PDB file of C-alpha atoms in Angstrom:
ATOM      1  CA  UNK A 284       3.547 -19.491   3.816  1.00  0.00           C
ATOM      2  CA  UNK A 285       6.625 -17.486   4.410  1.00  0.00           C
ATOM      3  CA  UNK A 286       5.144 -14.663   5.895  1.00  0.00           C
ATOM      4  CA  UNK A 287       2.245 -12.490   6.943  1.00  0.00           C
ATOM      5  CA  UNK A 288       1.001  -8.894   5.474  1.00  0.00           C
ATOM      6  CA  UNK A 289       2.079  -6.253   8.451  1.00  0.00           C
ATOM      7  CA  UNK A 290       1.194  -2.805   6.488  1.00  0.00           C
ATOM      8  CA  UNK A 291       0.812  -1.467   3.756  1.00  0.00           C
ATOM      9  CA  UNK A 292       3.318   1.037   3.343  1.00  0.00           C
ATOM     10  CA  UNK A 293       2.017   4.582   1.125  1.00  0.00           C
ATOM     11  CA  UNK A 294       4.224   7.707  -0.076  1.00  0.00           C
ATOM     12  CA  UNK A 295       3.048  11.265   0.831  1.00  0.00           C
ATOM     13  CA  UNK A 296       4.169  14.484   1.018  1.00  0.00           C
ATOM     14  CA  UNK A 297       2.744  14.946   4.435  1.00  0.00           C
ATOM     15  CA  UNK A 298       1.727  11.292   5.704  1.00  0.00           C
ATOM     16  CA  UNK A 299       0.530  12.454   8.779  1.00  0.00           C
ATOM     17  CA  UNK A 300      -2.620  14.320   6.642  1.00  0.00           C
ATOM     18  CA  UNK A 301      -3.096  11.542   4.511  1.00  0.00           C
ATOM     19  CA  UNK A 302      -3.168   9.176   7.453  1.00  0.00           C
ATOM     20  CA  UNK A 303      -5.688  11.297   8.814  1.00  0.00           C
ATOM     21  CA  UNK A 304      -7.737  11.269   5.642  1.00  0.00           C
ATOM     22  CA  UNK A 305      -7.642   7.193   5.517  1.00  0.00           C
ATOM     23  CA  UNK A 306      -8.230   6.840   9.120  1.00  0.00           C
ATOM     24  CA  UNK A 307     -11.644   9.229   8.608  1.00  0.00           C
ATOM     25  CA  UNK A 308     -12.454   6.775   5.650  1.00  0.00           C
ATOM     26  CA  UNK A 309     -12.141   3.354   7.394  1.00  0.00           C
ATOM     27  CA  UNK A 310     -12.813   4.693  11.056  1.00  0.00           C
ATOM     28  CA  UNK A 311      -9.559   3.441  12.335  1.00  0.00           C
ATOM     29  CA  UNK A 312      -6.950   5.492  14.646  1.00  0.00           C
ATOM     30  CA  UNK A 313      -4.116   7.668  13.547  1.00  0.00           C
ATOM     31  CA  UNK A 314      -0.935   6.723  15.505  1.00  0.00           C
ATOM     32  CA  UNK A 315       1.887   9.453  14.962  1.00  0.00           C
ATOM     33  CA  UNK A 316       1.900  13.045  15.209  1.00  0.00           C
ATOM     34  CA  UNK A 317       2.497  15.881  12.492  1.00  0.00           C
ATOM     35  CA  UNK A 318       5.737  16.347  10.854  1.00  0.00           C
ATOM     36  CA  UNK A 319       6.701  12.531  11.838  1.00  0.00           C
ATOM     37  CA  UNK A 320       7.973  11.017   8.843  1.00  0.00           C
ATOM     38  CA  UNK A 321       5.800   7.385   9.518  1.00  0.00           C
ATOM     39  CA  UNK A 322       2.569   7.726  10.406  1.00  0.00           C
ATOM     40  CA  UNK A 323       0.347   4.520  11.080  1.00  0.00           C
ATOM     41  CA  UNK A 324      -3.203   4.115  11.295  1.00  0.00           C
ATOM     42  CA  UNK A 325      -5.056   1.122  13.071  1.00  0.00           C
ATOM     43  CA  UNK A 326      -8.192  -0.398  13.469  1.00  0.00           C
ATOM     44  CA  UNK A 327     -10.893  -3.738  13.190  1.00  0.00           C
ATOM     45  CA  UNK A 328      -6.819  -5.999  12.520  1.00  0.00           C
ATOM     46  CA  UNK A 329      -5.515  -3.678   9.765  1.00  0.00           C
ATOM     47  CA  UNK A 330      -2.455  -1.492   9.567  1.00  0.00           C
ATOM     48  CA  UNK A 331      -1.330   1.238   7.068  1.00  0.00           C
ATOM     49  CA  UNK A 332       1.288   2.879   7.193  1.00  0.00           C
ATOM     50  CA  UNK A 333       1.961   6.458   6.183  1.00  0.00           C
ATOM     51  CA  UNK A 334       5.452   7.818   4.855  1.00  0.00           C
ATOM     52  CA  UNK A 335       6.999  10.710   3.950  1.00  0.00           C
ATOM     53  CA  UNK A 336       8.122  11.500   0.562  1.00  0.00           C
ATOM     54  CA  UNK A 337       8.199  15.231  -0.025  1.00  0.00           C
ATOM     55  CA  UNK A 338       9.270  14.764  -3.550  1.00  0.00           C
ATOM     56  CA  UNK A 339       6.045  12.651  -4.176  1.00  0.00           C
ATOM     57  CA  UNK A 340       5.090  12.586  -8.162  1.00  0.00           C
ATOM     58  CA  UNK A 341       1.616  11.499  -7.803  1.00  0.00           C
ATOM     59  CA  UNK A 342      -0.138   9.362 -10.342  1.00  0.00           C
ATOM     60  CA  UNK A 343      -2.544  10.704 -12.574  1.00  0.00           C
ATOM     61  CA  UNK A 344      -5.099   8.351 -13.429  1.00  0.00           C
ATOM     62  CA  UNK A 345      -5.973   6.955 -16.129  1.00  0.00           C
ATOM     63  CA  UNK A 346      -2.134   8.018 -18.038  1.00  0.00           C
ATOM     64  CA  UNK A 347       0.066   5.277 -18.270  1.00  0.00           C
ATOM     65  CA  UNK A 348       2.690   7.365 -18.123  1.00  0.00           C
ATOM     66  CA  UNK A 349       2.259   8.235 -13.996  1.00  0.00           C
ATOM     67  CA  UNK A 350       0.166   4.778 -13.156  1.00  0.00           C
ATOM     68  CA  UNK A 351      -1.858   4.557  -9.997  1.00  0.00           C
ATOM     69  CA  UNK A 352       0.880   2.920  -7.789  1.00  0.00           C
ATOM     70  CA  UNK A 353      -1.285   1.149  -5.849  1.00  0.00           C
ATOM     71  CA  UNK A 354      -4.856   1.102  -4.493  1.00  0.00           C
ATOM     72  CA  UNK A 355      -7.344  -0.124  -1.906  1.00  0.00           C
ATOM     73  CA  UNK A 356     -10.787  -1.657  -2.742  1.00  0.00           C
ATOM     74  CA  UNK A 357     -12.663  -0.460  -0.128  1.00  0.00           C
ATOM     75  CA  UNK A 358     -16.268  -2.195   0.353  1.00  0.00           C
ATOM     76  CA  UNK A 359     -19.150  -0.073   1.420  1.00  0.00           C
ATOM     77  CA  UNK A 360     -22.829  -1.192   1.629  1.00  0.00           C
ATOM     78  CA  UNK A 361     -24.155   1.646  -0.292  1.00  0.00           C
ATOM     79  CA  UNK A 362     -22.012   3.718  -2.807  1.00  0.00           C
ATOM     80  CA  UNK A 363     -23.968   6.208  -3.075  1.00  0.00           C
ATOM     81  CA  UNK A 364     -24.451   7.103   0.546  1.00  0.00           C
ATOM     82  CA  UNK A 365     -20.334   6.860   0.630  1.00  0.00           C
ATOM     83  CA  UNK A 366     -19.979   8.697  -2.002  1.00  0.00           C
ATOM     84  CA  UNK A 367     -20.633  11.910  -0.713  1.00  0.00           C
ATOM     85  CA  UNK A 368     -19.250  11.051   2.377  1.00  0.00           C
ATOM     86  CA  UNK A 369     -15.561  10.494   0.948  1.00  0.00           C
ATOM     87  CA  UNK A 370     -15.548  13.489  -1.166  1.00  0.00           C
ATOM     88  CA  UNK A 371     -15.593  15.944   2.171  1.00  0.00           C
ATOM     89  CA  UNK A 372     -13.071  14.289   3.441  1.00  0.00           C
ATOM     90  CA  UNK A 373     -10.947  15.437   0.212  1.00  0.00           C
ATOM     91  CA  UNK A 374     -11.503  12.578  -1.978  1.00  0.00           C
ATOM     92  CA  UNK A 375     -12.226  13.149  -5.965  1.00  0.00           C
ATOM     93  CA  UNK A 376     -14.142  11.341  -8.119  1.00  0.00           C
ATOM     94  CA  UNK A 377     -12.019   9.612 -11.198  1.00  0.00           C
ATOM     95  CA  UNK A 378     -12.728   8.526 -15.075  1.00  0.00           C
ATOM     96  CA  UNK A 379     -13.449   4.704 -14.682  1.00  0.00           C
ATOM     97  CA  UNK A 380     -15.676   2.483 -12.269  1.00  0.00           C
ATOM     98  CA  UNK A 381     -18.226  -0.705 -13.306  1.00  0.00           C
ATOM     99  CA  UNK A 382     -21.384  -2.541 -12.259  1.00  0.00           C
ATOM    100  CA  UNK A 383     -19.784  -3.007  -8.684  1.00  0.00           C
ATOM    101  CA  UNK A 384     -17.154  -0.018  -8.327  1.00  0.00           C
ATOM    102  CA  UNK A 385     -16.239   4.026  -8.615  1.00  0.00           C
ATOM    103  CA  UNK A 386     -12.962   5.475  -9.184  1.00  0.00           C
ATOM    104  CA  UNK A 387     -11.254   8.261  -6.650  1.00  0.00           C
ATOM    105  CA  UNK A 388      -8.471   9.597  -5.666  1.00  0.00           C
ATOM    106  CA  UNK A 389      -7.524  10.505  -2.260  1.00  0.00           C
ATOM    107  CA  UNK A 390      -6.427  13.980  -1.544  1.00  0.00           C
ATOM    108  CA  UNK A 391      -2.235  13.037  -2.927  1.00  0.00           C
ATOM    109  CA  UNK A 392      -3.949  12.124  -6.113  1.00  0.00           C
ATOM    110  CA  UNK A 393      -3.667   7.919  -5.070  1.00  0.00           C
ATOM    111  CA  UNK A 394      -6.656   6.076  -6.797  1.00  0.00           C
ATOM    112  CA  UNK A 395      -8.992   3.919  -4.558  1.00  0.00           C
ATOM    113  CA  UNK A 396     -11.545   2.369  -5.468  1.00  0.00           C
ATOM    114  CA  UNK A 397     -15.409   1.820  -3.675  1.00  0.00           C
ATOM    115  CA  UNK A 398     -16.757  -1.136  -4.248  1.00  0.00           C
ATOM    116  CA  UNK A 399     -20.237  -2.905  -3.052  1.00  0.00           C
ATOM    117  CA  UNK A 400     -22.113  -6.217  -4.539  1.00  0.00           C
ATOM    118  CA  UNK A 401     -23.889  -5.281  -7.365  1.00  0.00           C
TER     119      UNK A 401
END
């Protein structure tokens, strides 16, 4: 091993919203105010980090032309008691998903995925 995972590092055009919107997700704690340009949120030994990129072309799933970046799996114990859940907080549902997983976006148009044991 050479090294550990610290964050994971996403672009937004306002990071501290975004932040805010993960953080409400995965019940963790925002750590930055508005209008800083990093943004981190914390919780149960995970870090993300939030950054500002006003300039942000977001992807546009499924078009290959603007892929998805990135994205988190995020397991839940019952999709569709999440499901609603995650779409007031800003999320939208995307084409695409399987046996064991659904297809959103947050609200910056990032894909992220809920996923459960089917």
């Amino acid at each position: 091993m050479i090294g550990q995972l610290h964050s994971v590092v996403i672009d937004a055009p306002d990071a501290h919203a975004l932040a805010t919107f993960y953080a409400n997700l995965l019940g963790m704690e925002v750590k930055g105010e508005p209008g800083n340009d990093w943004i981190v949120v914390t919780g149960a030994g995970y870090r993300i980090a939030f950054q500002q990129a006003p300039d942000l072309r977001p992807p546009d799933w499924p078009d290959p032309d603007r892929p998805q970046q990135f994205h988190l799996d995020i397991r839940v114990a019952d999709v569709d008691d999440a499901e609603p859940k995650v779409l007031a907080l800003g999320a939208r549902r995307l084409p695409g998903g399987g046996g064991d997983f659904r297809v959103y976006a947050d609200p910056v148009g990032h894909p992220f995925c809920l996923v459960w044991d089917a």
